[in-house]
XYZ file of C-alpha atoms in Angstrom:
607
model
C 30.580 -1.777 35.761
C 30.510 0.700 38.670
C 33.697 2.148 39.981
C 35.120 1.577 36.340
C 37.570 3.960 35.348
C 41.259 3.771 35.221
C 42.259 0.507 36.813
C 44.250 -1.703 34.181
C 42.820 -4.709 35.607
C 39.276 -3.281 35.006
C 39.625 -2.386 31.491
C 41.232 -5.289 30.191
C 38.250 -7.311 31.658
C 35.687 -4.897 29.814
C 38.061 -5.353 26.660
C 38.071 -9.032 26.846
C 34.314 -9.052 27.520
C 34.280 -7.118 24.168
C 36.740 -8.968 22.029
C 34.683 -12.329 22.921
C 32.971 -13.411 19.249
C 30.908 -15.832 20.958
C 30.747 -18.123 24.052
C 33.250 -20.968 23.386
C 31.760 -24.626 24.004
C 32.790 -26.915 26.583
C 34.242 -29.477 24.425
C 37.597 -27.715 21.723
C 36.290 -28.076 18.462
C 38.045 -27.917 14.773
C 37.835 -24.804 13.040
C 36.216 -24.565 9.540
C 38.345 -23.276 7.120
C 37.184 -20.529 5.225
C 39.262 -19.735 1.984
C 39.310 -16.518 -0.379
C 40.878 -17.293 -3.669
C 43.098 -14.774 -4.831
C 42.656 -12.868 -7.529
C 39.408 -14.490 -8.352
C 36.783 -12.208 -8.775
C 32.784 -13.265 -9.430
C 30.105 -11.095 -10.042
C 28.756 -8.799 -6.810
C 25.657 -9.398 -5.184
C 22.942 -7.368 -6.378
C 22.699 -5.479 -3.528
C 21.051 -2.339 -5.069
C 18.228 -4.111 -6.203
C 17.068 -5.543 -3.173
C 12.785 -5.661 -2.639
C 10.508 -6.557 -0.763
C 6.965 -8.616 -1.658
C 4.556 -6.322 0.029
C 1.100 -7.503 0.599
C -0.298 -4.180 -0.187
C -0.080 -0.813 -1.635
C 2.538 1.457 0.381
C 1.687 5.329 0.870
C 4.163 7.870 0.549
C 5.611 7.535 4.344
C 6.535 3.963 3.997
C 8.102 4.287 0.951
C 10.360 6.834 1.918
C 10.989 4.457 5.123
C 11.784 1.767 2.595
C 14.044 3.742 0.588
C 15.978 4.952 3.328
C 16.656 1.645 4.860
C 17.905 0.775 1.366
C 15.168 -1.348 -0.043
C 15.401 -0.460 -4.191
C 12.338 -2.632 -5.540
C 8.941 -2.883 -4.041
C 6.352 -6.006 -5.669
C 2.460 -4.974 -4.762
C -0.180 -7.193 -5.808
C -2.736 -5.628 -7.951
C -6.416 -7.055 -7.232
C -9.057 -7.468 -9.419
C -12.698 -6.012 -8.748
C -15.706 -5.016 -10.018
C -16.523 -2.382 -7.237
C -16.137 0.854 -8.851
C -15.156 2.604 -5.698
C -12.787 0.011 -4.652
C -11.395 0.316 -8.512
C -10.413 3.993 -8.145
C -9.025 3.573 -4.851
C -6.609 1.030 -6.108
C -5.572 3.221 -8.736
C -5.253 6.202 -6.620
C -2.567 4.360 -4.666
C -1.160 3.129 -7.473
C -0.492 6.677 -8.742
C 0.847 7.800 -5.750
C 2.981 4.856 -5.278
C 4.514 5.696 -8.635
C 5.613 8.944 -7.808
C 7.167 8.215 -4.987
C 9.051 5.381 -6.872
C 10.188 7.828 -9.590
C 11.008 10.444 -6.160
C 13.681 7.628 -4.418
C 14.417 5.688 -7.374
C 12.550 2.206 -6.640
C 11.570 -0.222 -9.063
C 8.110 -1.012 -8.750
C 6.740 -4.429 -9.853
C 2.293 -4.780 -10.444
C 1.959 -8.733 -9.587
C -1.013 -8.772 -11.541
C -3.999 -11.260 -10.645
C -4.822 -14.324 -12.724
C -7.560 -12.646 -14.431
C -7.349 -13.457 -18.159
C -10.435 -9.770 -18.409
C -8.263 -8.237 -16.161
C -5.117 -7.958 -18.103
C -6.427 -7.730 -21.176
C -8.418 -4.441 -19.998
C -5.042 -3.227 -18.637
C -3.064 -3.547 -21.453
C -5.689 -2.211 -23.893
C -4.811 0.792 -25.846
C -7.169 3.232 -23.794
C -7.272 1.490 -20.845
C -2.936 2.411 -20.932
C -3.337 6.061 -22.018
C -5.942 6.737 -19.604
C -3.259 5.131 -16.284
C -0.382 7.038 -17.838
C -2.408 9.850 -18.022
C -3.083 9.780 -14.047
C 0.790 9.174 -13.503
C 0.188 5.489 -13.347
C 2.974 4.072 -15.531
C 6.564 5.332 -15.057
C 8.239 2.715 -17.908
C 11.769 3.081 -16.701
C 11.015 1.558 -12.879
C 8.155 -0.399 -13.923
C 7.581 -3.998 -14.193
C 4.168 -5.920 -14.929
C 4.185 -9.607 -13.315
C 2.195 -11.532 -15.511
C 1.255 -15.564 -14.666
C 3.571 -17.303 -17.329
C 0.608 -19.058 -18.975
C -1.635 -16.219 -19.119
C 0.642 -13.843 -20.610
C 1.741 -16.068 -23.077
C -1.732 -16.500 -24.158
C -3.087 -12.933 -23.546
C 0.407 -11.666 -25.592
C -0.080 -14.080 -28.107
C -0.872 -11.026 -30.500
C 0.239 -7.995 -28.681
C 3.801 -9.453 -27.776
C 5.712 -6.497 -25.696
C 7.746 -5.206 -28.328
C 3.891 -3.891 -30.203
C 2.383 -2.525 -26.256
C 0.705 0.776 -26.332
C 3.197 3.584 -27.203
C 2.167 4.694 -23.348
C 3.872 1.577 -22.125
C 7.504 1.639 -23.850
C 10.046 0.066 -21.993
C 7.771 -1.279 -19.312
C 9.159 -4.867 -18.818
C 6.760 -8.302 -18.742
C 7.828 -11.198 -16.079
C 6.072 -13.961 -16.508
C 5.870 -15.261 -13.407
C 6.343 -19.501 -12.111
C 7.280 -20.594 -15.974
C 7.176 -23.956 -15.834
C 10.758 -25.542 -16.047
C 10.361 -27.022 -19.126
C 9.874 -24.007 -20.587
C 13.171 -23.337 -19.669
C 15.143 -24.045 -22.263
C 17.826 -22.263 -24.332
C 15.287 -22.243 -27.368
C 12.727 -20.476 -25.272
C 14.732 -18.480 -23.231
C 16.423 -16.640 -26.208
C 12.779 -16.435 -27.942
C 10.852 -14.729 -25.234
C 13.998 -12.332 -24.251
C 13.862 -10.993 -27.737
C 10.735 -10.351 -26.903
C 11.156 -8.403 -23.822
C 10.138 -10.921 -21.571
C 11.745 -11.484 -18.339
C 11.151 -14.087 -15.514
C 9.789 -14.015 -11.928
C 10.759 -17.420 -10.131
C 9.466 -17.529 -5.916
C 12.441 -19.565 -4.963
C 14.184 -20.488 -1.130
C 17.425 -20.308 -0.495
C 18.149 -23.700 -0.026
C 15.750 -24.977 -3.312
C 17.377 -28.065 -5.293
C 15.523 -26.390 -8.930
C 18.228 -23.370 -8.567
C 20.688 -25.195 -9.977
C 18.614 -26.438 -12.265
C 17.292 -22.973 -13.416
C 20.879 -21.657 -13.337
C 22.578 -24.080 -15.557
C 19.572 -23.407 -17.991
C 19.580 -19.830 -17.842
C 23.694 -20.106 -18.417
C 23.138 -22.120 -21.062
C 20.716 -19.411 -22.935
C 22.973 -16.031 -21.568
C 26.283 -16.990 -20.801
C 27.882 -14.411 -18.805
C 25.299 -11.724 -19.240
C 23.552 -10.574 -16.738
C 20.235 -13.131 -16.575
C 16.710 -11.456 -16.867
C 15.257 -13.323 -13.934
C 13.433 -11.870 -10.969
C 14.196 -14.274 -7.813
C 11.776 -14.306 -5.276
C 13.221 -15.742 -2.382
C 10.880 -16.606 0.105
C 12.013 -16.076 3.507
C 9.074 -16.704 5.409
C 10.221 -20.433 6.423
C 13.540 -18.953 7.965
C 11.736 -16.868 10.147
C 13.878 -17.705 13.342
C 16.950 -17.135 11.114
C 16.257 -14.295 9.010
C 19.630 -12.994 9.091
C 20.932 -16.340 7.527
C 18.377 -17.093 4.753
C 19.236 -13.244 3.571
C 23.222 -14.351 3.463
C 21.830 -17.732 1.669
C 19.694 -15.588 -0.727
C 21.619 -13.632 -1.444
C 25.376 -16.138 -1.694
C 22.719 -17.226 -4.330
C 21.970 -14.333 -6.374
C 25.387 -13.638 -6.803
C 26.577 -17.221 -7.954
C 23.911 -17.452 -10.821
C 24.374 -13.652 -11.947
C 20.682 -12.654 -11.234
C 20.081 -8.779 -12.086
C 16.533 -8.213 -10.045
C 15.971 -9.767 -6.490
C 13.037 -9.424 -4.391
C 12.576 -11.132 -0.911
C 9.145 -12.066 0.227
C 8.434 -10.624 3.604
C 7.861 -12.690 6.762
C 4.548 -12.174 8.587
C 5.325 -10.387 11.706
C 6.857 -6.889 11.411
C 9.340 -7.489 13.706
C 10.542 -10.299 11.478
C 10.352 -7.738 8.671
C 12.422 -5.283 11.056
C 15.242 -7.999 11.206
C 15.567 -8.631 7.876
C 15.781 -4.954 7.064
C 18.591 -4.465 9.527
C 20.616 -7.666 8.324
C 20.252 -6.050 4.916
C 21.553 -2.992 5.915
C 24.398 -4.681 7.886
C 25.543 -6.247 4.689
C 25.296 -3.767 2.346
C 25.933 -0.380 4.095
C 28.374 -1.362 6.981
C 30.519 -4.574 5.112
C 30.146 -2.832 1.355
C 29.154 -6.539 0.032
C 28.060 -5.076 -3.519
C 31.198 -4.140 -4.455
C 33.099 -6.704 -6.585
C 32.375 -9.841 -5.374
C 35.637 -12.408 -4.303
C 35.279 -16.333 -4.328
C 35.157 -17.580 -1.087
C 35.164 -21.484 -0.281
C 33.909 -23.038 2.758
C 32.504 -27.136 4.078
C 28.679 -27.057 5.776
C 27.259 -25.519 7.718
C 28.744 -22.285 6.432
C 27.486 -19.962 3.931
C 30.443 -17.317 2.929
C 30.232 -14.397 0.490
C 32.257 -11.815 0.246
C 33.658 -8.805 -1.901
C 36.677 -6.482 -1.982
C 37.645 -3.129 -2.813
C 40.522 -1.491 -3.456
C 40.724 -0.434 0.600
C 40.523 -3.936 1.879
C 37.990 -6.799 1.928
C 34.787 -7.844 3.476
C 33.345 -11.226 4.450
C 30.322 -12.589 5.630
C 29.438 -16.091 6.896
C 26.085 -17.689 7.888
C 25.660 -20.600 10.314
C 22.674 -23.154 9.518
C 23.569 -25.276 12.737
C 22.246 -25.007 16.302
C 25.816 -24.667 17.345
C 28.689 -21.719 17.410
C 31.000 -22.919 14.506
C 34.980 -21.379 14.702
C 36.231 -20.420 11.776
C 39.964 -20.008 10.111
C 39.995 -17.480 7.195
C 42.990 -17.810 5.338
C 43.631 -14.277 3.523
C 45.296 -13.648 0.507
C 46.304 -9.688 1.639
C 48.805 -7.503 -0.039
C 51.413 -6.244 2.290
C 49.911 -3.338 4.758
C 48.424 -3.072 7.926
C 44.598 -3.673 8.381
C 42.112 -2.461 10.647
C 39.976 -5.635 11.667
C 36.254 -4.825 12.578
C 33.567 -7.755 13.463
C 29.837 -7.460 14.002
C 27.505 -10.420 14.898
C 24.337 -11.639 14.357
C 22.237 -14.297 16.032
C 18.911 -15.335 15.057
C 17.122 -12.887 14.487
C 18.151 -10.234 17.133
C 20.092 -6.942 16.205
C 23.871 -6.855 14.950
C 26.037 -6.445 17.636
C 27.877 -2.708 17.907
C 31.352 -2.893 15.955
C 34.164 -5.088 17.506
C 37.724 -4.513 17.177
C 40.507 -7.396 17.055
C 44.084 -6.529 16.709
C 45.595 -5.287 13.599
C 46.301 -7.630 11.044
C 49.996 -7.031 9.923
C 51.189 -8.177 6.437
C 54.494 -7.581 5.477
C 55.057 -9.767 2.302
C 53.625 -10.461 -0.675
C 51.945 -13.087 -1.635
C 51.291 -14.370 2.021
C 48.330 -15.991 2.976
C 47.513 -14.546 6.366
C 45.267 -15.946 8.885
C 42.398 -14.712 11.341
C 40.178 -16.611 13.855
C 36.669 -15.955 14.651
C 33.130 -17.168 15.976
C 29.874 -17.720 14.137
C 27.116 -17.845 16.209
C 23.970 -20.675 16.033
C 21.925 -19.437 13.245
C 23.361 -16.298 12.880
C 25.856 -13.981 11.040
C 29.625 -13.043 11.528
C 30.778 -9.865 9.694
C 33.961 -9.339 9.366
C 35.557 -5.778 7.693
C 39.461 -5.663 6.964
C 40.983 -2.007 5.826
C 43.726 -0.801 4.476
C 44.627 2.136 6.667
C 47.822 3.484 4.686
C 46.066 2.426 1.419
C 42.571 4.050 2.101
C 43.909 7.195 3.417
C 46.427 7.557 0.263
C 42.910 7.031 -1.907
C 40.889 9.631 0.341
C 43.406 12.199 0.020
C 43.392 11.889 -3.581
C 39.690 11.845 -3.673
C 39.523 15.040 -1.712
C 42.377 16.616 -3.843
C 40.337 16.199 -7.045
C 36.910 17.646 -5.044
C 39.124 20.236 -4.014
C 40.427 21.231 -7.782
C 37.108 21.065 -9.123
C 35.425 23.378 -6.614
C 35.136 26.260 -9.007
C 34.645 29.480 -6.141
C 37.889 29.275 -4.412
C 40.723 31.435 -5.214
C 43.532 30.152 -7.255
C 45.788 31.204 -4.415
C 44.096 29.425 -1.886
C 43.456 26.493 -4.031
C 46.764 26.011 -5.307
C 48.155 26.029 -1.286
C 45.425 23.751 -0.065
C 46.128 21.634 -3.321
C 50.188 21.592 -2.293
C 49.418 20.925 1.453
C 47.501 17.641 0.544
C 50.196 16.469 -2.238
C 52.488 16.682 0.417
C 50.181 14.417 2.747
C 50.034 11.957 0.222
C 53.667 11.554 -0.507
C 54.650 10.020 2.907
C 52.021 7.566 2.735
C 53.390 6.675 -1.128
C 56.671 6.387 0.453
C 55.272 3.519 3.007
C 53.342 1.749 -0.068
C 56.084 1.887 -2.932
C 58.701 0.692 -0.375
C 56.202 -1.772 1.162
C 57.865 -0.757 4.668
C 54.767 -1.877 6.737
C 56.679 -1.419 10.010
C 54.931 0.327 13.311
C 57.672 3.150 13.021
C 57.605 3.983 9.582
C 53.227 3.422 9.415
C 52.998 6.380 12.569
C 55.475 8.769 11.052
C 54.186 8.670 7.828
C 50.762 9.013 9.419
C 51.516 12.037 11.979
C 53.082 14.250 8.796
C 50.259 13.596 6.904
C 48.230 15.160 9.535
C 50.090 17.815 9.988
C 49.944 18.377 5.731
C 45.593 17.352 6.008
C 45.536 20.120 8.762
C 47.219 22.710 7.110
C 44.699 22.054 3.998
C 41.713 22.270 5.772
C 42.757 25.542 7.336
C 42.778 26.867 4.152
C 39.845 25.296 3.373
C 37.497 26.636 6.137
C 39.029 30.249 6.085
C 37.686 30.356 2.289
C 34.515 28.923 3.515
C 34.462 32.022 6.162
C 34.562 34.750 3.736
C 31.832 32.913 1.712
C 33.595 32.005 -1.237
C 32.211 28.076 -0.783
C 28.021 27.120 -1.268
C 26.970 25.784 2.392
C 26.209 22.339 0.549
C 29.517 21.993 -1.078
C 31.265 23.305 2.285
C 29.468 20.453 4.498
C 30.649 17.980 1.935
C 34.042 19.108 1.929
C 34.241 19.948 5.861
C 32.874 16.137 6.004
C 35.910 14.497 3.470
C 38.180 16.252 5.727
C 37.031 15.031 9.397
C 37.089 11.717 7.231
C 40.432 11.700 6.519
C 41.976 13.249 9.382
C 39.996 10.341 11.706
C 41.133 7.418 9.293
C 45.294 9.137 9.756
C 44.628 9.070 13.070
C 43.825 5.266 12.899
C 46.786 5.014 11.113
C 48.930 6.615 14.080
C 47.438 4.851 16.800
C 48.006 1.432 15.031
C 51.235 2.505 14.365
C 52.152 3.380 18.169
C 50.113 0.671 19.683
C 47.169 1.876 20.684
C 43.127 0.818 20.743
C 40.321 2.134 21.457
C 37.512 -0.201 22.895
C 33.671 0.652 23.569
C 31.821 -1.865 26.027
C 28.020 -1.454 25.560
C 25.510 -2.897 28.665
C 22.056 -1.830 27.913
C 20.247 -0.783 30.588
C 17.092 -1.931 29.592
C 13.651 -0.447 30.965
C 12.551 1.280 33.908
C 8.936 1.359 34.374
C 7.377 3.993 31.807
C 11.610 5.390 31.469
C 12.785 5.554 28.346
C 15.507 2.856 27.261
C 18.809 3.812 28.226
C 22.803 2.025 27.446
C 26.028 2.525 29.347
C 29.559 3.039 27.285
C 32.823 2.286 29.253
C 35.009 3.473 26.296
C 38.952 2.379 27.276
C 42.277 3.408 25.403
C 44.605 0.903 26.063
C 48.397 0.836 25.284
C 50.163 -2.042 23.859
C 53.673 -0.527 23.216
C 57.338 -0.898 25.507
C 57.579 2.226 26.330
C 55.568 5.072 27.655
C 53.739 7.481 25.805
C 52.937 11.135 26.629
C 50.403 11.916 24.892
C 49.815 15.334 25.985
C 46.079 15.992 27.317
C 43.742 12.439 26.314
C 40.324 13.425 26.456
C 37.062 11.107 26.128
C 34.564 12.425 24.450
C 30.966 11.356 23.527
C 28.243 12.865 21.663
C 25.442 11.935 20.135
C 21.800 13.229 18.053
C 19.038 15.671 19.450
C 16.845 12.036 20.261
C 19.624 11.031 23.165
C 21.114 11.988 26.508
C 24.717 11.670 27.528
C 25.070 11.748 31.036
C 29.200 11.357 32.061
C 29.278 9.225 34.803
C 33.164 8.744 35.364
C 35.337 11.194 33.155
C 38.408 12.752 33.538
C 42.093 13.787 31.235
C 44.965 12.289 31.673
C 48.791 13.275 29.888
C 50.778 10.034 30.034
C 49.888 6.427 29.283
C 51.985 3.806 30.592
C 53.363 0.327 28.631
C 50.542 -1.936 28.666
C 48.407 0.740 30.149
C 44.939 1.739 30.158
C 42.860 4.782 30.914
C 38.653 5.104 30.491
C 35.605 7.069 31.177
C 32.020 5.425 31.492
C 28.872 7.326 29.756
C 24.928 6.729 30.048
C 23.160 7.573 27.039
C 19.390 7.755 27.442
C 16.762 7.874 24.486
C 14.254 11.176 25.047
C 11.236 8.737 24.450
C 10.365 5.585 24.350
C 9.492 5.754 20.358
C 13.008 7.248 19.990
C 14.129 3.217 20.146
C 12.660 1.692 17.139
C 13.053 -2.113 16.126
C 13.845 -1.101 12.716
C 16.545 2.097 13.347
C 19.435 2.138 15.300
C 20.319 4.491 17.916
C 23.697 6.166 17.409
C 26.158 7.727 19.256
C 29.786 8.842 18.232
C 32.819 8.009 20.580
C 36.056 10.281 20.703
C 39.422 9.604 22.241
C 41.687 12.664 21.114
C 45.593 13.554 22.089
C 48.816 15.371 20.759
C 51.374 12.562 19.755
C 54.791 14.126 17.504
C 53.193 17.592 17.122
C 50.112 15.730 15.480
C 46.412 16.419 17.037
C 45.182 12.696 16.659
C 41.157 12.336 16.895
C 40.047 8.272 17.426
C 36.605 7.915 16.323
C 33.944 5.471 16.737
C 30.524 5.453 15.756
C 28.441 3.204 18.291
C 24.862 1.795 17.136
C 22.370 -0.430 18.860
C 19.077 -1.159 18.830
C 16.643 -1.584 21.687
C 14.101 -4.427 21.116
């Protein structure tokens, strides 16, 4: 990488190092054909319920880790004793655990023991008012996990409907019911009785069809009271796919609780936690859910919104599978973002390909990548003229309903951004998805998004906005004006690529990553763009140390111009298995009187 900075030659190497999915094998292989059906919409992956089996009691600090990293149910085994000290331990933690739950929102599920003395103590009248009386029972996140024959028999008289008034609403699972159990007699039966069901199930287990044809049979299209517990532990060298699996799964058979059993090794743990948060935060998979067919080895899910569509797939083979999706896009231009997974090591930062263009309706359009050998491909399409047109209405209405500003003021920030908006409704009413008519419509709405937020901030200097609703407003705004700007540089050919090289360790040196970050030109003609600037920054736990950098004010056709960065972690627990590092990357210029801000944000992890 040294001596990297504005020879073409140079960049387009680090660019094509980039753009590279995956390692292509020796021998040309078929592509698998991966097909989203339009206009056939499933139910969404139950994302915000995912859990993890823990084999103890959390405290407060791991919950809030938990929570943060997006896990929404926690299952803790409850264990039975007759040490009185070890008794009021357990229900210590217990009580703290429950008000952390009711703190961050997390469903909390007691696996109770097979203890026949046990439960019946527990669900005695006194025994309940005395554990809701130390905070022990929060009914609205609480679950009790009950072995199916024991809590059939200990319930036999006290059936959940009749618990103690301190445990309304707190739901029974009975957990493992045998399958012949269920059927649509017994199903409807114990649901009217406020049963639900707990089922440790893998991925790739033959009874799930079995259990969701009979739970079908009993619900229909409801939402089915079963907790799957999908037990991960045997995919522990391909975590990332048994989640994808799980969870392809729990959105097929309409499951409304799901809880993942953890592998044994934390670092196992760690990977799962960051696959989940790669499919949930970064590709938006529990939004409506879209049908997506595929052959073996594949596993696909995906969903779409009304800004654009995201897919996952999952290899189960030893070998990097290519793949053909075949797109059924409305007309636009998309943005076309990739991360990676294999095995179990960290997603890869975010990958660019070139826009995807549509120009008709009702065109199936096409897009090749790369899964990798037991691992994940991630793919993220957006609407740029689309999602900004949404944004700017979103932050019109925020706007209106911020009840401090002036009239004055509000009405002209109000006008500014209705005038944004109406190029962009030009481009989507006409359907003119051409470069030319995509950047002009762009660069006026940034002048009209500017103009708006000059307003904004000079209310927000005389005090007339809270801090809190400022930063939220200040934050729509930077939003918007960095997704026009996508818009613009699509429009006039231009990308912005990040290469990332770690640069590993250095004795007792905290970890450290190099960033050659290239704008490269793919237009006829040449652009003057009027001062480019690279720009990185990044939080108080990292370094940046600029090791090439410089302007420039024109970019040639088929040009390219760069700056390489070091970023260094301040310590070595700064780099955590679990948490990314993350850095933002900035490429700005002046194109048609527009200032025009590309934006990145860069994460990694160091292992």
């Amino acid at each position: 990488m040294g001596g990297w900075a504005c020879q073409r030659a140079e960049v387009w190497a680090c660019a094509a190092a980039w753009l590279a999915l995956s390692s292509a094998s020796s021998a040309p292989r078929a592509s698998v054909v991966v097909t989203v059906e339009a206009a056939a919409v499933s139910r969404s992956v139950s994302l915000t319920n995912f859990g993890l089996s823990l084999p103890r009691i959390p405290d407060a600090s791991e919950m809030q880790r938990l929570s943060a990293q997006g896990v929404r149910l926690v299952a803790v085994p409850i264990v039975a004793t007759d040490s009185e000290p070890a008794w009021a331990e357990q229900w210590q933690r217990l009580a703290a655990l429950m008000k952390s739950a009711k703190e961050w929102g997390t469903f909390v599920i007691w696996r109770l023991p097979d203890d026949e003395a046990f439960v019946r103590k527990l669900l005695e009248k006194e025994a309940a008012e005395e554990f809701a009386g130390q905070g022990l029972f929060s009914p609205a996140l609480l679950f009790l996990e009950i072995e199916a024959g024991l809590a059939l028999r200990v319930l036999k008289e006290r059936p959940p409907r009749q618990l103690p008034p301190s445990l309304p609403g707190v739901r029974v699972l009975l957990r493992e019911p045998p399958m012949e159990f269920l059927t649509q007699k017994s199903l409807s039966l114990a649901e009217a009785s406020h049963y639900g069901f707990s089922l440790a199930v893998a991925a790739n287990d033959e009874r799930l069809s079995q259990v969701s044809a009979a739970l079908q049979r009993a619900y229909g299209d409801e939402a089915l009271p079963l907790l799957a517990r999908c037990d991960l532990r045997g995919e522990a060298a391909r975590l990332s796919v048994g989640v994808a699996s799980a969870l392809k799964w729990l959105a097929d058979a309409r499951v409304h609780l799901s809880c993942f059993s953890p592998p044994e090794s934390a670092t196992a743990t760690a990977a799962l936690l960051r696959a989940f948060r790669l499919l949930s935060d970064w590709a938006g998979l529990d939004r409506a859910g879209v049908r997506v067919s595929c052959p073996p080895p594949l596993v696909a899910l995906g969903a779409q919104g009304e800004d654009g569509l995201s897919l996952c797939l999952a290899n189960n083979s030893p070998r990097s599978v290519p793949a053909q999706l075949q797109l059924p896009l409305p007309p636009g231009a998309y943005r076309v973002e990739v991360r990676q997974v294999e095995g179990n090591a960290p997603p890869s930062p975010t990958g660019e390909k070139p826009p995807l263009w549509v120009a008709a309706p009702k065109k199936v359009s096409l897009l090749s990548v790369q899964v990798p050998p037991h691992g994940l491909t991630v793919v993220r399409l957006t609407s740029l003229v689309g999602k900004a047109y949404n944004d700017i209405g979103a932050l019109s209405q925020h706007i209106a309903g911020t009840p401090t500003l002036t009239a004055r003021e509000k009405t002209r920030a109000l006008f500014a951004l209705r005038r944004a908006r109406q190029p962009l409704a030009e481009v989507l009413n006409a359907c003119k998805f051409t470069p030319e008519a995509i950047s002009r419509a762009a660069h006026r709405a940034l002048l009209q998004v500017g103009q708006a937020e000059a307003v904004f901030r000079n209310e927000v200097a005389k005090g007339r906005v809270r801090d809190e609703v400022a930063s939220v407003l200040i934050g729509q705004f930077e939003d918007v004006t960095h997704l026009l700007s996508d818009t613009s540089a699509v429009g006039i050919g231009l990308r912005l690529y990040i290469n990332l090289r770690a640069g590993g360790w250095s004795g007792d040196d905290a970890p450290s990553v190099e960033l050659a970050v290239g704008l490269t030109h793919r237009g006829n003609r040449s652009l003057s763009l009027a001062h480019v600037e690279i720009a990185l920054q990044a939080d108080e736990t990292l370094t940046v140390e600029p090791l090439t950098r410089r302007d420039w004010t024109r970019l040639p056709p088929q040009g390219a111009v760069g700056s390489r960065f070091r970023l260094r972690a301040l310590t070595k627990s700064t780099a955590s298995s679990a948490e990314p590092m993350i850095a933002r990357v900035t490429a700005s210029y002046y194109a048609e009187r527009s200032h025009v801000r590309l934006s990145r944000v860069v994460e990694w992890y160091e292992e």
